[in-house]
């Protein structure tokens, strides 16, 4: 396994991050345990979850599964860099969601209880809260850091200017602020290249891409449909997206075949070449799927291949950061 620092911090994390959103709704608890055990065997030490995962309001199903896995001991908790999130609705009352100081602190306490741990390595804001001032957010986060309950703070689904807002506010308080941004990023969805990535580079944030395979479309969707082994690609949204992009996806799968790599490995490998990217999030539903993702670490993409990928899945405008992507 390869490791890198998370953004500008001294924290070492694996170049692949284990996403746990399937644990509970899609993957049974025993199978989830097996996936986490195998992840450690592979050297994957970066695990991502959220208090809302599990599809049952307020229950924190996925966090509870991870907590019971930690409870087995054998150094599981100590080996894992654990990331979870706050923002989503955890109850019916108005203060059971968002980024108020009240909700941040209470949600953290509840996540710690479900996870069966004394600390969260990376506490991520799951979405921007335009209604909450940064002074309030940072005051709550500073309290949690001072108490040792949170070690680092990250964001998710922020715009570039939100990152700048957050960091400038934190700097005025002499607080470390954000160390990472988790955002959708893949060959087919590249808008973060305009402003989010440049802001992350400027402020020393590690990018943690979610949906690196665009819901499975970059994971050999056409081949799997032909084989009858497609899963996510059968959804109505995925089918519509595939229909709209079928020529590019067909050419992509042919390119991957010519390279001798699985399409999923190429998609992940491409992300690992991108500036500021720390670790794409993989979301295996089985141990076999987890094992298969390790091939991405051996993918080497030369300049000609990178150019061809840009031709198949063009960046926005002229490519690169704003404003040059659309102006001079």
mmCIF file of C-alpha atoms in Angstrom:
data_model
loop_
_atom_site.group_PDB
_atom_site.id
_atom_site.type_symbol
_atom_site.label_atom_id
_atom_site.label_comp_id
_atom_site.label_asym_id
_atom_site.label_seq_id
_atom_site.Cartn_x
_atom_site.Cartn_y
_atom_site.Cartn_z
ATOM 1 C CA UNK A 1 0.000 0.000 0.000
ATOM 2 C CA UNK A 2 1.136 3.534 -0.736
ATOM 3 C CA UNK A 3 0.654 6.308 1.823
ATOM 4 C CA UNK A 4 0.618 10.079 1.652
ATOM 5 C CA UNK A 5 -0.022 12.974 3.996
ATOM 6 C CA UNK A 6 -3.570 14.244 4.321
ATOM 7 C CA UNK A 7 -3.292 17.732 2.899
ATOM 8 C CA UNK A 8 -0.748 19.867 4.741
ATOM 9 C CA UNK A 9 -0.907 17.730 7.890
ATOM 10 C CA UNK A 10 1.557 15.157 9.137
ATOM 11 C CA UNK A 11 -1.164 12.476 9.146
ATOM 12 C CA UNK A 12 -0.348 9.470 6.935
ATOM 13 C CA UNK A 13 -3.245 7.892 5.071
ATOM 14 C CA UNK A 14 -3.509 5.200 2.404
ATOM 15 C CA UNK A 15 -3.939 6.290 -1.224
ATOM 16 C CA UNK A 16 -7.289 4.493 -1.261
ATOM 17 C CA UNK A 17 -9.990 5.351 1.293
ATOM 18 C CA UNK A 18 -12.515 2.710 2.343
ATOM 19 C CA UNK A 19 -16.027 4.106 1.982
ATOM 20 C CA UNK A 20 -18.621 2.456 4.213
ATOM 21 C CA UNK A 21 -21.929 3.818 2.886
ATOM 22 C CA UNK A 22 -22.995 0.320 1.793
ATOM 23 C CA UNK A 23 -22.532 -1.145 5.271
ATOM 24 C CA UNK A 24 -25.992 -1.969 6.525
ATOM 25 C CA UNK A 25 -28.273 -1.166 3.569
ATOM 26 C CA UNK A 26 -26.329 -3.162 0.945
ATOM 27 C CA UNK A 27 -23.779 -5.206 2.866
ATOM 28 C CA UNK A 28 -24.534 -7.328 5.929
ATOM 29 C CA UNK A 29 -22.716 -6.752 9.204
ATOM 30 C CA UNK A 30 -20.598 -9.938 8.943
ATOM 31 C CA UNK A 31 -19.613 -9.038 5.375
ATOM 32 C CA UNK A 32 -18.864 -5.459 6.465
ATOM 33 C CA UNK A 33 -16.575 -6.833 9.182
ATOM 34 C CA UNK A 34 -14.819 -9.013 6.611
ATOM 35 C CA UNK A 35 -14.308 -6.045 4.261
ATOM 36 C CA UNK A 36 -12.805 -3.914 7.038
ATOM 37 C CA UNK A 37 -10.525 -6.733 8.144
ATOM 38 C CA UNK A 38 -9.347 -7.265 4.580
ATOM 39 C CA UNK A 39 -8.800 -3.517 4.153
ATOM 40 C CA UNK A 40 -6.359 -3.588 7.063
ATOM 41 C CA UNK A 41 -4.656 -6.654 5.571
ATOM 42 C CA UNK A 42 -4.112 -4.612 2.402
ATOM 43 C CA UNK A 43 -2.768 -1.694 4.429
ATOM 44 C CA UNK A 44 -5.786 0.555 3.854
ATOM 45 C CA UNK A 45 -5.913 2.664 7.020
ATOM 46 C CA UNK A 46 -8.255 5.479 5.903
ATOM 47 C CA UNK A 47 -11.967 4.725 6.566
ATOM 48 C CA UNK A 48 -14.797 7.140 5.744
ATOM 49 C CA UNK A 49 -18.336 7.101 7.110
ATOM 50 C CA UNK A 50 -21.108 9.503 8.154
ATOM 51 C CA UNK A 51 -23.684 9.712 10.917
ATOM 52 C CA UNK A 52 -26.520 9.606 8.360
ATOM 53 C CA UNK A 53 -25.362 6.432 6.601
ATOM 54 C CA UNK A 54 -27.704 3.481 6.977
ATOM 55 C CA UNK A 55 -30.972 4.877 5.582
ATOM 56 C CA UNK A 56 -32.718 4.898 8.977
ATOM 57 C CA UNK A 57 -33.308 8.356 10.376
ATOM 58 C CA UNK A 58 -31.280 9.047 13.486
ATOM 59 C CA UNK A 59 -30.025 5.504 13.989
ATOM 60 C CA UNK A 60 -26.495 5.839 12.606
ATOM 61 C CA UNK A 61 -26.626 2.267 11.329
ATOM 62 C CA UNK A 62 -23.244 2.303 9.607
ATOM 63 C CA UNK A 63 -21.435 3.985 12.495
ATOM 64 C CA UNK A 64 -22.861 1.336 14.826
ATOM 65 C CA UNK A 65 -21.522 -1.438 12.587
ATOM 66 C CA UNK A 66 -18.062 0.125 12.582
ATOM 67 C CA UNK A 67 -18.252 0.554 16.358
ATOM 68 C CA UNK A 68 -19.005 -3.127 16.874
ATOM 69 C CA UNK A 69 -16.094 -3.991 14.560
ATOM 70 C CA UNK A 70 -13.764 -1.781 16.606
ATOM 71 C CA UNK A 71 -15.027 -3.506 19.779
ATOM 72 C CA UNK A 72 -13.407 -6.752 18.636
ATOM 73 C CA UNK A 73 -10.082 -5.197 19.583
ATOM 74 C CA UNK A 74 -6.748 -6.387 18.211
ATOM 75 C CA UNK A 75 -5.698 -2.793 17.542
ATOM 76 C CA UNK A 76 -8.451 -2.148 15.004
ATOM 77 C CA UNK A 77 -9.238 1.344 16.243
ATOM 78 C CA UNK A 78 -5.583 2.320 16.635
ATOM 79 C CA UNK A 79 -4.765 1.282 13.057
ATOM 80 C CA UNK A 80 -7.604 3.232 11.447
ATOM 81 C CA UNK A 81 -7.684 6.910 10.492
ATOM 82 C CA UNK A 82 -11.405 7.370 11.040
ATOM 83 C CA UNK A 83 -13.418 10.015 9.214
ATOM 84 C CA UNK A 84 -17.093 10.698 9.827
ATOM 85 C CA UNK A 85 -19.437 13.582 9.094
ATOM 86 C CA UNK A 86 -21.911 16.038 10.601
ATOM 87 C CA UNK A 87 -24.696 18.090 8.995
ATOM 88 C CA UNK A 88 -27.411 15.694 7.876
ATOM 89 C CA UNK A 89 -30.781 15.340 9.555
ATOM 90 C CA UNK A 90 -30.628 12.991 12.552
ATOM 91 C CA UNK A 91 -34.121 13.615 13.939
ATOM 92 C CA UNK A 92 -37.434 15.368 13.364
ATOM 93 C CA UNK A 93 -36.681 18.517 15.373
ATOM 94 C CA UNK A 94 -35.106 21.619 13.785
ATOM 95 C CA UNK A 95 -31.864 21.537 15.785
ATOM 96 C CA UNK A 96 -31.099 17.931 14.838
ATOM 97 C CA UNK A 97 -29.365 18.925 11.622
ATOM 98 C CA UNK A 98 -27.049 21.565 10.203
ATOM 99 C CA UNK A 99 -23.894 23.160 11.576
ATOM 100 C CA UNK A 100 -25.049 25.065 14.622
ATOM 101 C CA UNK A 101 -22.666 24.771 17.564
ATOM 102 C CA UNK A 102 -25.355 22.824 19.391
ATOM 103 C CA UNK A 103 -25.742 20.257 16.619
ATOM 104 C CA UNK A 104 -22.000 19.905 15.941
ATOM 105 C CA UNK A 105 -21.209 19.142 19.581
ATOM 106 C CA UNK A 106 -24.178 16.852 20.177
ATOM 107 C CA UNK A 107 -23.725 15.019 16.885
ATOM 108 C CA UNK A 108 -20.061 14.441 17.707
ATOM 109 C CA UNK A 109 -20.950 12.953 21.092
ATOM 110 C CA UNK A 110 -23.477 10.643 19.443
ATOM 111 C CA UNK A 111 -21.011 9.556 16.748
ATOM 112 C CA UNK A 112 -18.389 8.809 19.405
ATOM 113 C CA UNK A 113 -20.927 6.682 21.278
ATOM 114 C CA UNK A 114 -21.992 4.728 18.194
ATOM 115 C CA UNK A 115 -18.413 4.243 17.001
ATOM 116 C CA UNK A 116 -17.268 3.152 20.455
ATOM 117 C CA UNK A 117 -14.244 5.414 20.370
ATOM 118 C CA UNK A 118 -12.845 8.363 22.308
ATOM 119 C CA UNK A 119 -11.819 10.352 19.246
ATOM 120 C CA UNK A 120 -12.587 11.043 15.601
ATOM 121 C CA UNK A 121 -9.527 11.560 13.433
ATOM 122 C CA UNK A 122 -11.261 13.614 10.730
ATOM 123 C CA UNK A 123 -14.603 15.295 11.470
ATOM 124 C CA UNK A 124 -16.114 16.499 8.203
ATOM 125 C CA UNK A 125 -18.880 18.986 7.557
ATOM 126 C CA UNK A 126 -21.080 17.057 5.115
ATOM 127 C CA UNK A 127 -22.376 20.215 3.409
ATOM 128 C CA UNK A 128 -22.024 23.976 3.672
ATOM 129 C CA UNK A 129 -24.422 25.741 6.056
ATOM 130 C CA UNK A 130 -25.117 29.206 4.697
ATOM 131 C CA UNK A 131 -27.206 30.019 7.774
ATOM 132 C CA UNK A 132 -24.417 29.513 10.331
ATOM 133 C CA UNK A 133 -21.563 32.018 10.802
ATOM 134 C CA UNK A 134 -18.041 30.651 10.652
ATOM 135 C CA UNK A 135 -17.318 32.064 14.113
ATOM 136 C CA UNK A 136 -19.924 29.715 15.545
ATOM 137 C CA UNK A 137 -18.749 26.704 13.555
ATOM 138 C CA UNK A 138 -15.094 27.193 14.466
ATOM 139 C CA UNK A 139 -15.906 27.814 18.126
ATOM 140 C CA UNK A 140 -17.637 24.430 18.294
ATOM 141 C CA UNK A 141 -14.847 22.658 16.403
ATOM 142 C CA UNK A 142 -12.165 24.289 18.558
ATOM 143 C CA UNK A 143 -13.954 23.015 21.664
ATOM 144 C CA UNK A 144 -14.017 19.469 20.320
ATOM 145 C CA UNK A 145 -10.336 19.649 19.324
ATOM 146 C CA UNK A 146 -9.376 21.044 22.741
ATOM 147 C CA UNK A 147 -11.239 18.151 24.377
ATOM 148 C CA UNK A 148 -9.387 15.610 22.208
ATOM 149 C CA UNK A 149 -12.627 14.343 20.687
ATOM 150 C CA UNK A 150 -11.694 15.562 17.187
ATOM 151 C CA UNK A 151 -8.172 15.756 15.782
ATOM 152 C CA UNK A 152 -8.702 17.298 12.331
ATOM 153 C CA UNK A 153 -11.594 19.039 10.581
ATOM 154 C CA UNK A 154 -12.606 18.543 6.965
ATOM 155 C CA UNK A 155 -15.349 19.608 4.583
ATOM 156 C CA UNK A 156 -17.463 17.878 1.981
ATOM 157 C CA UNK A 157 -19.353 19.272 -1.006
ATOM 158 C CA UNK A 158 -17.997 22.810 -0.517
ATOM 159 C CA UNK A 159 -17.514 25.314 -3.327
ATOM 160 C CA UNK A 160 -14.077 26.852 -3.793
ATOM 161 C CA UNK A 161 -15.141 30.136 -2.226
ATOM 162 C CA UNK A 162 -16.498 28.262 0.797
ATOM 163 C CA UNK A 163 -13.026 26.790 1.321
ATOM 164 C CA UNK A 164 -11.529 30.272 1.157
ATOM 165 C CA UNK A 165 -14.132 31.626 3.580
ATOM 166 C CA UNK A 166 -13.519 28.805 6.022
ATOM 167 C CA UNK A 167 -9.743 29.067 5.948
ATOM 168 C CA UNK A 168 -9.573 32.838 6.247
ATOM 169 C CA UNK A 169 -11.950 32.717 9.209
ATOM 170 C CA UNK A 170 -9.916 29.956 10.862
ATOM 171 C CA UNK A 171 -6.675 31.864 10.282
ATOM 172 C CA UNK A 172 -8.072 34.879 12.144
ATOM 173 C CA UNK A 173 -8.630 32.570 15.122
ATOM 174 C CA UNK A 174 -5.159 30.974 14.823
ATOM 175 C CA UNK A 175 -6.910 27.654 14.190
ATOM 176 C CA UNK A 176 -5.746 24.993 11.736
ATOM 177 C CA UNK A 177 -9.131 24.978 10.013
ATOM 178 C CA UNK A 178 -9.879 22.555 7.192
ATOM 179 C CA UNK A 179 -7.363 19.903 6.158
ATOM 180 C CA UNK A 180 -9.442 18.118 3.495
ATOM 181 C CA UNK A 181 -12.353 18.461 1.105
ATOM 182 C CA UNK A 182 -14.443 15.470 0.048
ATOM 183 C CA UNK A 183 -16.139 16.098 -3.290
ATOM 184 C CA UNK A 184 -17.501 14.290 -6.312
ATOM 185 C CA UNK A 185 -14.688 13.991 -8.829
ATOM 186 C CA UNK A 186 -14.112 11.577 -11.677
ATOM 187 C CA UNK A 187 -13.391 11.542 -15.412
ATOM 188 C CA UNK A 188 -17.021 12.348 -16.192
ATOM 189 C CA UNK A 189 -17.572 14.967 -13.464
ATOM 190 C CA UNK A 190 -14.753 17.522 -13.512
ATOM 191 C CA UNK A 191 -16.231 20.858 -12.408
ATOM 192 C CA UNK A 192 -14.128 20.890 -9.209
ATOM 193 C CA UNK A 193 -11.092 21.510 -11.410
ATOM 194 C CA UNK A 194 -12.311 25.094 -11.939
ATOM 195 C CA UNK A 195 -12.118 26.412 -8.383
ATOM 196 C CA UNK A 196 -12.280 23.703 -5.706
ATOM 197 C CA UNK A 197 -8.960 22.073 -6.594
ATOM 198 C CA UNK A 198 -7.089 25.388 -6.930
ATOM 199 C CA UNK A 199 -8.475 26.533 -3.568
ATOM 200 C CA UNK A 200 -7.517 23.218 -1.969
ATOM 201 C CA UNK A 201 -3.978 23.538 -3.314
ATOM 202 C CA UNK A 202 -3.697 27.137 -2.100
ATOM 203 C CA UNK A 203 -4.842 26.284 1.419
ATOM 204 C CA UNK A 204 -3.184 22.888 1.744
ATOM 205 C CA UNK A 205 -6.292 20.698 1.718
ATOM 206 C CA UNK A 206 -6.260 17.082 0.582
ATOM 207 C CA UNK A 207 -8.972 16.177 -1.932
ATOM 208 C CA UNK A 208 -10.882 12.970 -1.173
ATOM 209 C CA UNK A 209 -13.019 12.183 -4.250
ATOM 210 C CA UNK A 210 -16.319 10.392 -3.849
ATOM 211 C CA UNK A 211 -18.054 8.513 -6.679
ATOM 212 C CA UNK A 212 -14.736 7.977 -8.494
ATOM 213 C CA UNK A 213 -16.455 5.584 -10.924
ATOM 214 C CA UNK A 214 -19.477 7.827 -11.583
ATOM 215 C CA UNK A 215 -21.888 5.358 -10.056
ATOM 216 C CA UNK A 216 -20.233 2.421 -11.821
ATOM 217 C CA UNK A 217 -20.237 3.858 -15.362
ATOM 218 C CA UNK A 218 -16.438 4.029 -15.375
ATOM 219 C CA UNK A 219 -16.104 0.536 -13.933
ATOM 220 C CA UNK A 220 -16.806 -1.434 -17.092
ATOM 221 C CA UNK A 221 -20.546 -0.769 -17.252
ATOM 222 C CA UNK A 222 -21.034 -1.836 -20.871
ATOM 223 C CA UNK A 223 -19.040 -5.038 -20.433
ATOM 224 C CA UNK A 224 -20.967 -5.872 -17.253
ATOM 225 C CA UNK A 225 -24.297 -5.245 -18.967
ATOM 226 C CA UNK A 226 -23.271 -7.655 -21.714
ATOM 227 C CA UNK A 227 -22.221 -10.214 -19.085
ATOM 228 C CA UNK A 228 -25.383 -9.690 -17.059
ATOM 229 C CA UNK A 229 -23.333 -8.758 -13.998
ATOM 230 C CA UNK A 230 -24.203 -5.039 -13.794
ATOM 231 C CA UNK A 231 -25.449 -3.696 -10.476
ATOM 232 C CA UNK A 232 -25.520 0.080 -10.163
ATOM 233 C CA UNK A 233 -25.608 0.433 -13.940
ATOM 234 C CA UNK A 234 -29.162 -0.926 -13.894
ATOM 235 C CA UNK A 235 -30.538 2.087 -12.019
ATOM 236 C CA UNK A 236 -32.699 4.467 -14.031
ATOM 237 C CA UNK A 237 -30.327 7.407 -13.512
ATOM 238 C CA UNK A 238 -27.243 5.363 -14.414
ATOM 239 C CA UNK A 239 -28.971 3.918 -17.477
ATOM 240 C CA UNK A 240 -29.896 7.424 -18.669
ATOM 241 C CA UNK A 241 -26.346 8.684 -18.090
ATOM 242 C CA UNK A 242 -24.915 5.696 -19.932
ATOM 243 C CA UNK A 243 -27.247 6.254 -22.877
ATOM 244 C CA UNK A 244 -26.133 9.895 -23.080
ATOM 245 C CA UNK A 245 -22.440 8.999 -22.934
ATOM 246 C CA UNK A 246 -22.355 5.561 -24.542
ATOM 247 C CA UNK A 247 -19.881 6.359 -27.375
ATOM 248 C CA UNK A 248 -17.363 7.833 -24.915
ATOM 249 C CA UNK A 249 -17.803 4.972 -22.447
ATOM 250 C CA UNK A 250 -17.411 2.378 -25.216
ATOM 251 C CA UNK A 251 -14.223 4.073 -26.417
ATOM 252 C CA UNK A 252 -13.021 4.267 -22.817
ATOM 253 C CA UNK A 253 -13.519 0.562 -22.212
ATOM 254 C CA UNK A 254 -11.670 -0.200 -25.442
ATOM 255 C CA UNK A 255 -8.789 2.049 -24.373
ATOM 256 C CA UNK A 256 -8.615 0.263 -21.002
ATOM 257 C CA UNK A 257 -8.580 -3.116 -22.758
ATOM 258 C CA UNK A 258 -5.724 -1.934 -24.974
ATOM 259 C CA UNK A 259 -3.848 -0.802 -21.860
ATOM 260 C CA UNK A 260 -4.450 -4.182 -20.220
ATOM 261 C CA UNK A 261 -6.195 -2.676 -17.199
ATOM 262 C CA UNK A 262 -9.691 -2.912 -15.768
ATOM 263 C CA UNK A 263 -11.706 0.274 -16.413
ATOM 264 C CA UNK A 264 -12.191 0.838 -12.681
ATOM 265 C CA UNK A 265 -8.432 0.709 -12.134
ATOM 266 C CA UNK A 266 -7.831 3.288 -14.857
ATOM 267 C CA UNK A 267 -10.480 5.625 -13.424
ATOM 268 C CA UNK A 268 -8.950 5.393 -9.947
ATOM 269 C CA UNK A 269 -5.429 5.585 -11.333
ATOM 270 C CA UNK A 270 -6.319 8.758 -13.220
ATOM 271 C CA UNK A 271 -7.560 10.384 -10.021
ATOM 272 C CA UNK A 272 -4.307 9.480 -8.278
ATOM 273 C CA UNK A 273 -2.460 11.594 -10.873
ATOM 274 C CA UNK A 274 -4.559 14.697 -10.196
ATOM 275 C CA UNK A 275 -3.210 17.616 -8.152
ATOM 276 C CA UNK A 276 -4.210 17.747 -4.481
ATOM 277 C CA UNK A 277 -5.931 14.329 -4.586
ATOM 278 C CA UNK A 278 -5.130 12.343 -1.448
ATOM 279 C CA UNK A 279 -7.262 9.217 -1.773
ATOM 280 C CA UNK A 280 -10.320 8.305 -3.858
ATOM 281 C CA UNK A 281 -13.113 6.672 -1.872
ATOM 282 C CA UNK A 282 -13.838 3.088 -2.843
ATOM 283 C CA UNK A 283 -17.163 1.583 -1.761
ATOM 284 C CA UNK A 284 -16.947 -2.192 -2.064
ATOM 285 C CA UNK A 285 -19.980 -4.305 -1.266
ATOM 286 C CA UNK A 286 -17.917 -7.516 -1.076
ATOM 287 C CA UNK A 287 -14.393 -8.583 -0.181
ATOM 288 C CA UNK A 288 -13.824 -9.563 -3.811
ATOM 289 C CA UNK A 289 -14.689 -6.035 -4.946
ATOM 290 C CA UNK A 290 -12.261 -4.629 -2.380
ATOM 291 C CA UNK A 291 -9.479 -6.936 -3.552
ATOM 292 C CA UNK A 292 -10.061 -5.857 -7.151
ATOM 293 C CA UNK A 293 -9.520 -2.163 -6.388
ATOM 294 C CA UNK A 294 -5.878 -2.683 -5.434
ATOM 295 C CA UNK A 295 -5.007 -2.923 -9.120
ATOM 296 C CA UNK A 296 -5.425 0.844 -9.383
ATOM 297 C CA UNK A 297 -2.192 1.381 -7.480
ATOM 298 C CA UNK A 298 -0.175 -0.286 -10.240
ATOM 299 C CA UNK A 299 -1.703 1.728 -13.097
ATOM 300 C CA UNK A 300 0.742 4.064 -14.827
ATOM 301 C CA UNK A 301 -0.732 6.480 -17.345
ATOM 302 C CA UNK A 302 1.615 8.103 -19.850
ATOM 303 C CA UNK A 303 1.060 11.529 -21.413
ATOM 304 C CA UNK A 304 -0.535 10.072 -24.533
ATOM 305 C CA UNK A 305 -3.063 8.141 -22.456
ATOM 306 C CA UNK A 306 -3.863 11.163 -20.299
ATOM 307 C CA UNK A 307 -4.438 13.196 -23.460
ATOM 308 C CA UNK A 308 -6.738 10.515 -24.839
ATOM 309 C CA UNK A 309 -8.733 10.463 -21.594
ATOM 310 C CA UNK A 310 -9.178 14.227 -21.872
ATOM 311 C CA UNK A 311 -10.456 13.731 -25.418
ATOM 312 C CA UNK A 312 -12.983 11.139 -24.293
ATOM 313 C CA UNK A 313 -14.069 13.055 -21.192
ATOM 314 C CA UNK A 314 -13.219 16.713 -21.843
ATOM 315 C CA UNK A 315 -12.611 19.072 -18.941
ATOM 316 C CA UNK A 316 -14.845 22.122 -18.673
ATOM 317 C CA UNK A 317 -14.077 24.868 -21.166
ATOM 318 C CA UNK A 318 -10.412 24.989 -22.067
ATOM 319 C CA UNK A 319 -9.510 22.867 -19.060
ATOM 320 C CA UNK A 320 -7.639 23.780 -15.922
ATOM 321 C CA UNK A 321 -8.619 26.343 -13.304
ATOM 322 C CA UNK A 322 -10.910 29.327 -13.612
ATOM 323 C CA UNK A 323 -10.868 31.911 -15.095
ATOM 324 C CA UNK A 324 -8.484 30.613 -17.752
ATOM 325 C CA UNK A 325 -10.857 27.689 -18.401
ATOM 326 C CA UNK A 326 -13.246 30.136 -20.072
ATOM 327 C CA UNK A 327 -11.296 33.371 -20.478
ATOM 328 C CA UNK A 328 -7.798 34.501 -21.431
#
